Coordinates of C-alpha atoms and ligand atoms in Angstrom, one line a residue:
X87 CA -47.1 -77.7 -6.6
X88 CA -48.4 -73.9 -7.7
X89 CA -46.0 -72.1 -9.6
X90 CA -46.6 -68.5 -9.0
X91 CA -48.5 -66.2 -11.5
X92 CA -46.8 -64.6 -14.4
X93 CA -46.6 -61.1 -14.8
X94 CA -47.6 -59.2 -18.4
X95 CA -44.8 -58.9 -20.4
X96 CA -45.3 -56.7 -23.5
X97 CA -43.8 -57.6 -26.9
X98 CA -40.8 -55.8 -28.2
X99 CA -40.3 -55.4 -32.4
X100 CA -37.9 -57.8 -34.4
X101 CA -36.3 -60.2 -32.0
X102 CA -33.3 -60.8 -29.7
X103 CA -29.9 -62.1 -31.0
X104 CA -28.2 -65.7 -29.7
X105 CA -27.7 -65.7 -26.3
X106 CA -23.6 -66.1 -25.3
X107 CA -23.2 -67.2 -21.7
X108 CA -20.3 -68.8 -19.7
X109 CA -20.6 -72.6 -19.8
X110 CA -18.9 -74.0 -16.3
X111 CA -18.3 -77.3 -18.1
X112 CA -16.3 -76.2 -20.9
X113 CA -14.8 -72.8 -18.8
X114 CA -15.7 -70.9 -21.6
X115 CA -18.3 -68.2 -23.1
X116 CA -20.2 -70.3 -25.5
X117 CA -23.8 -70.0 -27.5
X118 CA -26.0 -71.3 -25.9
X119 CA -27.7 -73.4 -29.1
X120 CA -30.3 -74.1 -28.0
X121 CA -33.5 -75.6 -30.6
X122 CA -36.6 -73.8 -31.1
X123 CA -37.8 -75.3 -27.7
X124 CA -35.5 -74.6 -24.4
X125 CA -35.4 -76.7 -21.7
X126 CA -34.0 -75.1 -18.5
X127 CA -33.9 -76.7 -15.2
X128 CA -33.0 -74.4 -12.1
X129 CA -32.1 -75.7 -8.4
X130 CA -34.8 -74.4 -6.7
X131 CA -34.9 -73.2 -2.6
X132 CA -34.7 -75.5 0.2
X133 CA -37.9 -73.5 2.3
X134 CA -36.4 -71.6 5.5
X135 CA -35.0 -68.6 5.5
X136 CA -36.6 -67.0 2.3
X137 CA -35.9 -65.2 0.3
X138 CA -33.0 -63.9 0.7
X139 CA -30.5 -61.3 -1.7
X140 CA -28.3 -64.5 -2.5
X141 CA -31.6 -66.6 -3.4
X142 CA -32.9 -63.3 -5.3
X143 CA -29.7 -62.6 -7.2
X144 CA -29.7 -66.1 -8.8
X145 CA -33.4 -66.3 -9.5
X146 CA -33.2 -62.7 -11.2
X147 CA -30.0 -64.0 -13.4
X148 CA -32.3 -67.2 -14.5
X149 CA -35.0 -64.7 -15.1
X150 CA -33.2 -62.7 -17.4
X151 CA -31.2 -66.1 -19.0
X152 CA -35.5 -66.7 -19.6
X153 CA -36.0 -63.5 -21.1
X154 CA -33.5 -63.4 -23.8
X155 CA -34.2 -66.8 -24.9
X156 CA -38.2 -65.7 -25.0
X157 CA -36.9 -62.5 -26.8
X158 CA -34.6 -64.7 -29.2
X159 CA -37.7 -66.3 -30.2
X160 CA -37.8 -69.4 -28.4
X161 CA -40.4 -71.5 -26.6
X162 CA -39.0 -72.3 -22.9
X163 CA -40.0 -75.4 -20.5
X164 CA -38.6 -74.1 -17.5
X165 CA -38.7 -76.6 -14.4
X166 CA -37.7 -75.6 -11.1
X167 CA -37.8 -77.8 -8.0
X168 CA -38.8 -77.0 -4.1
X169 CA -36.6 -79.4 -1.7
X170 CA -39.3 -79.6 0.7
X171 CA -37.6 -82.3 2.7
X172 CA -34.1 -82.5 4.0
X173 CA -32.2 -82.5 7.5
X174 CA -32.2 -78.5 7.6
X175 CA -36.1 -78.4 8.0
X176 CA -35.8 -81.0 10.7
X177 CA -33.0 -78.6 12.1
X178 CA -35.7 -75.2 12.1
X179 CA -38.5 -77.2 13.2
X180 CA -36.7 -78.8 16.0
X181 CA -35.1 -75.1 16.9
X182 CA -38.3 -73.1 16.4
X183 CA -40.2 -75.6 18.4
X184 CA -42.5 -75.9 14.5
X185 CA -43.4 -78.5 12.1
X186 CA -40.9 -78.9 8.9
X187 CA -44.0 -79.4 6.4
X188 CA -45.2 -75.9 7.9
X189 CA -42.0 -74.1 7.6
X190 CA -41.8 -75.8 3.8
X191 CA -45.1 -74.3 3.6
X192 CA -44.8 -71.0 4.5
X193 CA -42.0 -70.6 3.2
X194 CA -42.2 -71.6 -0.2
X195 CA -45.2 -69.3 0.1
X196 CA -42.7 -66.4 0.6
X197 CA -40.3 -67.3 -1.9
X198 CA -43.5 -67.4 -4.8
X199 CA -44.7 -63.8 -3.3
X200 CA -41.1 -62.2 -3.6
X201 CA -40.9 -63.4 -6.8
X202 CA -44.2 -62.2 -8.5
X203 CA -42.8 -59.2 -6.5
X204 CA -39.7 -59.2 -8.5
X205 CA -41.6 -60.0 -11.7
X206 CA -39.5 -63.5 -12.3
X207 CA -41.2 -65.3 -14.7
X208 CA -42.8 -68.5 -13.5
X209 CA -41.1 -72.1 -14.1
X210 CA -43.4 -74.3 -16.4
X211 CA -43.1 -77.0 -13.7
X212 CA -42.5 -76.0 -10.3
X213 CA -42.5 -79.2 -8.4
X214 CA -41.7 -80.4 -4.5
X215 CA -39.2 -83.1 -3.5
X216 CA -41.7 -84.9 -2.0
X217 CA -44.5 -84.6 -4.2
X218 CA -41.4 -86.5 -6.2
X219 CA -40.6 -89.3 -4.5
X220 CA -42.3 -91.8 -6.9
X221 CA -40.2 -90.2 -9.6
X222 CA -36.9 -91.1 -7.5
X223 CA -38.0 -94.2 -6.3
X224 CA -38.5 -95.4 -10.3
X225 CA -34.7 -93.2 -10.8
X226 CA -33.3 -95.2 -8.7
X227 CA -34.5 -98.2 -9.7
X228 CA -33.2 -97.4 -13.2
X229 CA -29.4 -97.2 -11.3
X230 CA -29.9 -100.6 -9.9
X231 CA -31.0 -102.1 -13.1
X232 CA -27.5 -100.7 -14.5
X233 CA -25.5 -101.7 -11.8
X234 CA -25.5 -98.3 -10.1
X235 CA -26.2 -98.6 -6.5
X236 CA -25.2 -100.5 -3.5
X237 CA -25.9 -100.9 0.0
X238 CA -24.6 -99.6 3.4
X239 CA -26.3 -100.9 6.1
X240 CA -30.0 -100.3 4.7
X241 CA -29.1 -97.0 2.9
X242 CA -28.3 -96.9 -0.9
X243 CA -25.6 -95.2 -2.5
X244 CA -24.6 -94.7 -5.9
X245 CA -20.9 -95.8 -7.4
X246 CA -19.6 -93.0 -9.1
X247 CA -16.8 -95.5 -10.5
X248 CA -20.0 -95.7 -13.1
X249 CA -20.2 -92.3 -14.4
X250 CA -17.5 -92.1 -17.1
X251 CA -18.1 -88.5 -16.9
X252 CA -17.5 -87.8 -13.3
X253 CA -15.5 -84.3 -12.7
X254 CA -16.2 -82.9 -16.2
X255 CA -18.8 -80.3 -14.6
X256 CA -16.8 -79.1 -11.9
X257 CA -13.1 -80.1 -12.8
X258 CA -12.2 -80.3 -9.5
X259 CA -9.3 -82.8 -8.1
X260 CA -10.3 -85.6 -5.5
X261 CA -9.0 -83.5 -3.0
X262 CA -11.5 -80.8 -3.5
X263 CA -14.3 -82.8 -4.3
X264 CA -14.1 -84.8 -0.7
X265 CA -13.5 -81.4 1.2
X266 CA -16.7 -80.1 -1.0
X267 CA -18.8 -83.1 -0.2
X268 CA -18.2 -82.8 3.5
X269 CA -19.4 -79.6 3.6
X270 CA -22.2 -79.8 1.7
X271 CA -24.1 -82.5 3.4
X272 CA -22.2 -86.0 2.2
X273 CA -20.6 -88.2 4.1
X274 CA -16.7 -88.9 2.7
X275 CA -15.7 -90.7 6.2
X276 CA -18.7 -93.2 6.2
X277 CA -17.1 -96.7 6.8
X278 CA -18.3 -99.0 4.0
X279 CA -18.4 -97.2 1.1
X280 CA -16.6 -97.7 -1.9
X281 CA -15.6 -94.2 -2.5
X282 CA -16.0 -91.7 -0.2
X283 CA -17.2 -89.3 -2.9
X284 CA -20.5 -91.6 -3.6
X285 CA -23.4 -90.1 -3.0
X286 CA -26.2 -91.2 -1.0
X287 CA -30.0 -92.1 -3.2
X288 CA -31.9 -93.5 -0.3
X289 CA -31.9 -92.4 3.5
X290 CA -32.9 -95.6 5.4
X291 CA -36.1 -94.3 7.9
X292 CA -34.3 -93.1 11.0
X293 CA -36.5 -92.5 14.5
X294 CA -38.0 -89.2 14.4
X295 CA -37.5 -88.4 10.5
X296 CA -40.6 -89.1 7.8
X297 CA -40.1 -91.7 5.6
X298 CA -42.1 -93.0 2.7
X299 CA -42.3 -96.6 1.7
X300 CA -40.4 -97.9 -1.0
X301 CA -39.1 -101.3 -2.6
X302 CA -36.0 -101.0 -0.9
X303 CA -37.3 -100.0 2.4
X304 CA -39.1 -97.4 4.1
X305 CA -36.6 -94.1 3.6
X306 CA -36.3 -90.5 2.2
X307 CA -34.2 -89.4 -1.0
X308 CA -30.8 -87.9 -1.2
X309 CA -30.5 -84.5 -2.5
X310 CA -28.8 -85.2 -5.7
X311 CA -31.4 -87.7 -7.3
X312 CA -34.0 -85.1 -6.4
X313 CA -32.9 -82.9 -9.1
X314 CA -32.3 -85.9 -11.5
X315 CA -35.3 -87.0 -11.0
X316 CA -37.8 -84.3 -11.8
X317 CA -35.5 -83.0 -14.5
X318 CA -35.3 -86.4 -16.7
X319 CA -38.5 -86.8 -16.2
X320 CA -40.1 -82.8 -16.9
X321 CA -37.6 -82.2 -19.5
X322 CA -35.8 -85.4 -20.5
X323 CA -32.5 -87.1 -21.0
X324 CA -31.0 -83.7 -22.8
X325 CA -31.5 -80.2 -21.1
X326 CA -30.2 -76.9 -22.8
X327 CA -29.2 -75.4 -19.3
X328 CA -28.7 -76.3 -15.8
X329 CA -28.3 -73.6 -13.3
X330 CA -27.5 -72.6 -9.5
X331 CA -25.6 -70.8 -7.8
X332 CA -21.8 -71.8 -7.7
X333 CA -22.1 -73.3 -4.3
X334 CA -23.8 -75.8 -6.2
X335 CA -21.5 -76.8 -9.0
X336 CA -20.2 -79.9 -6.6
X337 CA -21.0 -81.8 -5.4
X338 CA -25.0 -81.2 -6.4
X339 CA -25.0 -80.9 -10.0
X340 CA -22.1 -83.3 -10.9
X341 CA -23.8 -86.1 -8.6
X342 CA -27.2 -85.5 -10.2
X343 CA -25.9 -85.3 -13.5
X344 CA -23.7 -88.4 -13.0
X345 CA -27.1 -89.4 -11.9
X346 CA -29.1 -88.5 -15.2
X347 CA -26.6 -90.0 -17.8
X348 CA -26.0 -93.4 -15.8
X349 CA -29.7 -93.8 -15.9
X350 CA -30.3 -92.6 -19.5
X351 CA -27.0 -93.6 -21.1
X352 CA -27.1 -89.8 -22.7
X353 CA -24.3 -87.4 -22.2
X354 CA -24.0 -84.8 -21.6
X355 CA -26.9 -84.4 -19.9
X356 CA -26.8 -80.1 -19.9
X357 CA -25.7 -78.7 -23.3
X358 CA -24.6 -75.6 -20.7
X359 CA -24.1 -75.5 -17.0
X360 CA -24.6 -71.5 -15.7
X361 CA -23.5 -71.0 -12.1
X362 CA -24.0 -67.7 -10.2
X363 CA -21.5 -66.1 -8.4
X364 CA -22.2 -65.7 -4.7
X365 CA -23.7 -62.6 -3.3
X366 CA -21.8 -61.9 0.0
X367 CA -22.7 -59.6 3.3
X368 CA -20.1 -58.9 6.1
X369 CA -17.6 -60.3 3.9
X370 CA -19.4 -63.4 3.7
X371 CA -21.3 -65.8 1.5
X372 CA -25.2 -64.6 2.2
X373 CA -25.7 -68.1 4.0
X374 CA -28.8 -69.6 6.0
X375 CA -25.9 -71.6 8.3
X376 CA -23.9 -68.2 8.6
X377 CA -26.9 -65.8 9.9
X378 CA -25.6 -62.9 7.7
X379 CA -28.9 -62.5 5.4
X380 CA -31.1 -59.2 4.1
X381 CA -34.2 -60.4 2.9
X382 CA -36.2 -59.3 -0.3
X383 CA -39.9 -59.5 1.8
X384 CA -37.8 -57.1 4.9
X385 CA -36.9 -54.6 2.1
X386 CA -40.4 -54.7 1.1
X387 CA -41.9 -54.2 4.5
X388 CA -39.6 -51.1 5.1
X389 CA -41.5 -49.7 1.7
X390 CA -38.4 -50.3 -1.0
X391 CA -39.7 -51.3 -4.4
X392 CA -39.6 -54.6 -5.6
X393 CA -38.3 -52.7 -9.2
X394 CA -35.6 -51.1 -6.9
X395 CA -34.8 -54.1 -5.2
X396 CA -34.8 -55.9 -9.1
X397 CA -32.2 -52.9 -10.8
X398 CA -30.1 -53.3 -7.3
X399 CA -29.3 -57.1 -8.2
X400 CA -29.2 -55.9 -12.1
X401 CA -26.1 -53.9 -11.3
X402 CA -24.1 -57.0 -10.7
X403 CA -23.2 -59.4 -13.6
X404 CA -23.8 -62.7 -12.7
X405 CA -20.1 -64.6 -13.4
X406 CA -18.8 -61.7 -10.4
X407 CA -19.5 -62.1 -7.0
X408 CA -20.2 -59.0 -4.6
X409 CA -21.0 -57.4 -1.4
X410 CA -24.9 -56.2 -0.6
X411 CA -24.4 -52.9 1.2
X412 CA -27.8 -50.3 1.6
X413 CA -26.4 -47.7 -0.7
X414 CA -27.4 -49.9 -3.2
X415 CA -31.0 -49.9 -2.5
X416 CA -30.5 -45.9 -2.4
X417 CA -28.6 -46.1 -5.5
X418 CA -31.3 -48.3 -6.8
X419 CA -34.4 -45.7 -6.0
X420 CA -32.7 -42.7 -7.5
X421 CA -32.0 -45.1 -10.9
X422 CA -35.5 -46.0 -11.1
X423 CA -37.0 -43.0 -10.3
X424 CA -35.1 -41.2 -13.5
X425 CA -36.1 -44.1 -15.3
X426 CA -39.6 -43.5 -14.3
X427 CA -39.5 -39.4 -15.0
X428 CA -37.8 -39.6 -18.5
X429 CA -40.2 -42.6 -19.8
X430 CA -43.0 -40.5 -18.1
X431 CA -42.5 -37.4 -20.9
X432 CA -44.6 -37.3 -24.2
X433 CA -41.2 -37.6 -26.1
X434 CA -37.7 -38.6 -25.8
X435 CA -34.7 -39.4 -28.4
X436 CA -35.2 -42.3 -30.8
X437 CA -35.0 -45.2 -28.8
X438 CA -34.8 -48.3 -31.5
X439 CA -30.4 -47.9 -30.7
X440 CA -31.0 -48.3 -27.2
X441 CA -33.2 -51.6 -28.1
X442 CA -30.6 -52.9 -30.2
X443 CA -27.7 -52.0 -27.1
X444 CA -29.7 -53.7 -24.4
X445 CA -30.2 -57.2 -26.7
X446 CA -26.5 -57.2 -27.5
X447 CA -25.3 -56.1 -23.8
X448 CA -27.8 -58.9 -23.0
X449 CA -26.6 -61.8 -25.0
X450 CA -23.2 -61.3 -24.4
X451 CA -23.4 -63.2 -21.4
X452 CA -26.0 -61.8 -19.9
X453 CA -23.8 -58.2 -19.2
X454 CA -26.9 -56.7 -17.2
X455 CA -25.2 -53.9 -15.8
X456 CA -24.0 -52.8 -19.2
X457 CA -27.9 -52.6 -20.6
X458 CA -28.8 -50.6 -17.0
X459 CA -26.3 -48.2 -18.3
X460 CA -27.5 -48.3 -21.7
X461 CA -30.9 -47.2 -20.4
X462 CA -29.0 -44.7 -17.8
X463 CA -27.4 -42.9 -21.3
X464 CA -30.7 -42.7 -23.2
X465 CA -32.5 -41.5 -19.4
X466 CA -29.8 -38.8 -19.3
X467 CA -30.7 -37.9 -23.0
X468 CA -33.7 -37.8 -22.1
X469 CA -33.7 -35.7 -19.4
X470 CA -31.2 -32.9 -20.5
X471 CA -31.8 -32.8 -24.2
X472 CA -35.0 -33.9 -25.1
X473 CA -36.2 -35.6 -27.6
X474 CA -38.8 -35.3 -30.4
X475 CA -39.3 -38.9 -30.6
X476 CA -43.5 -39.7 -29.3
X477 CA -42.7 -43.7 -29.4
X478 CA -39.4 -43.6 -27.6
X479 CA -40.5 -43.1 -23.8
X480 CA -43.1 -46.1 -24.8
X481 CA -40.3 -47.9 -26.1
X482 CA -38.1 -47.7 -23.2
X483 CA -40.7 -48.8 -20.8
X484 CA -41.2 -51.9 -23.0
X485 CA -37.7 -52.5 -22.9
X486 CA -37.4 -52.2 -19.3
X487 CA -40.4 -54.3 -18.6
X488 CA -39.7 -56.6 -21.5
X489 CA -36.5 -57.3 -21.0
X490 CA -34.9 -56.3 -17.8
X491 CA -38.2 -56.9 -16.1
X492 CA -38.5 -53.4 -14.4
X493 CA -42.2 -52.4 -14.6
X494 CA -41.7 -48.3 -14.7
X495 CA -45.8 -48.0 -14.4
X496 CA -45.2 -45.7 -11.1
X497 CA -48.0 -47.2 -9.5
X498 CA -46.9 -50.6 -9.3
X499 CA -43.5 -49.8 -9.1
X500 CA -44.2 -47.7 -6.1
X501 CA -45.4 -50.5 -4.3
X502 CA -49.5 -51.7 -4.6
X503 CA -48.0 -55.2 -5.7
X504 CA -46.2 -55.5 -2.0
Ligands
LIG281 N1 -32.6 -76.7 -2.7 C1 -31.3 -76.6 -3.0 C2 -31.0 -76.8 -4.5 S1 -31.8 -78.3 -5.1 C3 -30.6 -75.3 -2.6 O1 -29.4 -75.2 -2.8 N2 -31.4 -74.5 -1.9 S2 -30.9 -73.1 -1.3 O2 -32.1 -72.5 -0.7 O3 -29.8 -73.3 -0.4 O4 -30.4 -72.2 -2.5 C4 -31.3 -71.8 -3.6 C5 -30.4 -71.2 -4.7 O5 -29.9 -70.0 -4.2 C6 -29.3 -72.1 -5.1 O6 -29.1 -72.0 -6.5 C7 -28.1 -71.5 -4.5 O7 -26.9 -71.7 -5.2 C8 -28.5 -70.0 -4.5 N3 -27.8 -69.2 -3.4 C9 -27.7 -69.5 -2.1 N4 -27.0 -68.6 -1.5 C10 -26.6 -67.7 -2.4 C11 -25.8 -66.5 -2.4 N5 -25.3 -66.0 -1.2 N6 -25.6 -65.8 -3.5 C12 -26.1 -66.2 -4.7 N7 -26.9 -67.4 -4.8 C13 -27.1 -68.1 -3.7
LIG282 ZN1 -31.0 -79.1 -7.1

């Protein structure tokens, strides 16, 4: 599948320090120690109803997780997946009278246009559940060969009485995890499984649902081995970070990872797990099955900025969740047109501290709201004071672009990449 294109970024002098970042595994703020190469994998969109603030604000956070490790002087291999098949496409296509491969279609369009909006970097791999399925079809028979799957009628399941490891992502009790799992697509009641917490690896063909052939029958993959699957075989058997948004944390990432290290006999499998905290509207989770959704491409269309729409979701730190109201677009306009106007001036006060301020706001767990202030200080400097500094404005604009990814050209800020 076509990643999208990546924007410019301009270099910055010296380099970025360690990045620090909360680690859901261990519950604490940990380095990140990572080798000279990164590997990152990041949940990607299931295609309908894209892209919304909720998708935005966790792409955005990976973004900047991407930038600091770039700045710290790493290589990244960032894979990212699309699942382009699963029982909410079916749902849309059957309620919008449409074909799911359209609506994946589109819609993953979408998402890859609001992004180059947003100037997120592109993943290395970006790569479609089914364009997969020969990866999870050998997964899976890499369980099996381990012991690591049974049957239910014709559909597969995996034991997770074989993952030593089992709960040491999400720390949650039983309890939890089978509430968790029946709301997010498993099926803890399903007569005949061993444990109701097992996830499924193989959806026997049911009438009116694609299937693709396989040895064990003709079917369609679970969710979790989706993710296990392109990530052991993009990155391999040891990532540096996994990411998602909390919603994801279990049952997703603890079944795929329980996945990953049955197969590969490696633990862990993620030397960090980063989770997102969950961007609400109406008091609510921002959630396809809820309704309650602002979209980046509708913000667009009513002529907001994609750089406004960026600094809006930069004003959140990404371990607290919050509420979407339109004063923050407002908010977000008048930020980056001071930005723009003070980096616009032939000189401005020396601008190397504010460099050094936004790495360290930056790598202390990616504290993005603390660097927009940084750059808020130096813009007020700027704009009251002075400055005799020629580099500084230049300096700035790196730093915003660079770092934040906040392009303060005025022309393409103002809109000509909508
Ligand atoms: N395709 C799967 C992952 S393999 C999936 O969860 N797709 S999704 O479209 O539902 O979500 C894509 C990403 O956006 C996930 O990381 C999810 O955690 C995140 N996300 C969804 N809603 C919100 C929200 N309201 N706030 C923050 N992040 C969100
Ligand atoms: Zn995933």
């Amino acid at each position: 599948m076509q990643s999208w294109p990546a924007p410019t970024r301009s270099r910055l002098p010296g380099r970025g320090m360690p990045l620090r970042v909360y680690d859901t595994a261990t519950r604490s703020v940990r380095p990140l120690a990572a080798g000279r190469t990164a590997r990152m994998y990041v949940c990607g969109i299931t295609p309908y109803d894209a892209t919304h603030l909720g998708h935005a604000f966790t792409y955005v956070t990976y973004d900047l997780l991407h930038r600091v490790l770039l700045d710290a002087g790493h290589d990244v291999i960032y894979a990212q997946n699309v699942t382009d098949v699963d029982d909410p496409l079916f749902e849309r296509a059957r309620r919008d009278g449409s074909d799911w491969r359209e609506i994946a279609r589109s819609q993953t369009d979408l998402f890859r246009a609001d992004m180059t909006a947003l100037r997120v970097l592109p993943p290395t791999v970006y790569v479609g559940a089914v364009e997969s399925i020969p990866l999870v079809i050998e997964l899976i028979g890499k369980l099996h060969a381990h012991g690591a799957t049974y049957q239910v009628d014709s559909d597969i399941y995996f034991p997770v009485e074989t993952a030593p490891h089992f709960g040491a992502v999400s720390h949650l009790g039983r309890e939890a995890m089978v509430a968790r799992a029946a709301d997010s697509g498993g099926d803890p009641d399903r007569p005949g499984k061993k444990d109701p917490l097992d996830p499924l690896l193989w959806r026997a063909e049911r009438p009116g649902e694609p299937a693709w052939p396989s040895p064990f029958g003709p079917g369609r993959p679970g969710w979790h081995i989706e993710c296990a699957a392109i990530a052991l075989t993009h990155l391999g058997a040891t990532i540096d970070v996994q990411g998602g948004g909390t919603d994801l944390t279990f049952p997703h990432h603890e079944c795929g990872v329980a996945h990953a290290e049955v197969a590969s006999g490696v633990w862990p499998f993620a030397r960090t797990y980063v989770h997102t905290a969950m961007v609400s509207l109406d008091g609510h989770k921002m959630s396809k099955s809820r309704g309650n959704l602002e979209f980046v491409s509708r913000l667009r269309r009513h002529g907001v900025p994609p750089a406004a729409i960026r600094l809006a979701l930069l004003d959140h730190q990404h371990t607290v969740g919050w509420e979407w109201t339109p004063a923050a677009v407002e908010s977000a306009r008048g930020r980056l047109a001071r930005w723009q106007l003070a980096t616009s001036r032939e000189h401005g006060p020396d601008a190397r501290p504010l460099l050094d301020d936004v790495r360290r706001h930056l790598a202390d767990d990616l504290d993005a709201p603390a660097a927009v202030a940084a750059v808020d200080r130096w813009t007020t400097a700027a704009l009251t004071t002075g400055g005799h500094d020629p580099d500084a404005p230049g300096l700035v604009r790196t730093i915003s672009d660079s770092l934040l990814g906040v392009d303060l050209d005025p022309v393409v800020a103002g809109g000509s990449s909508v």
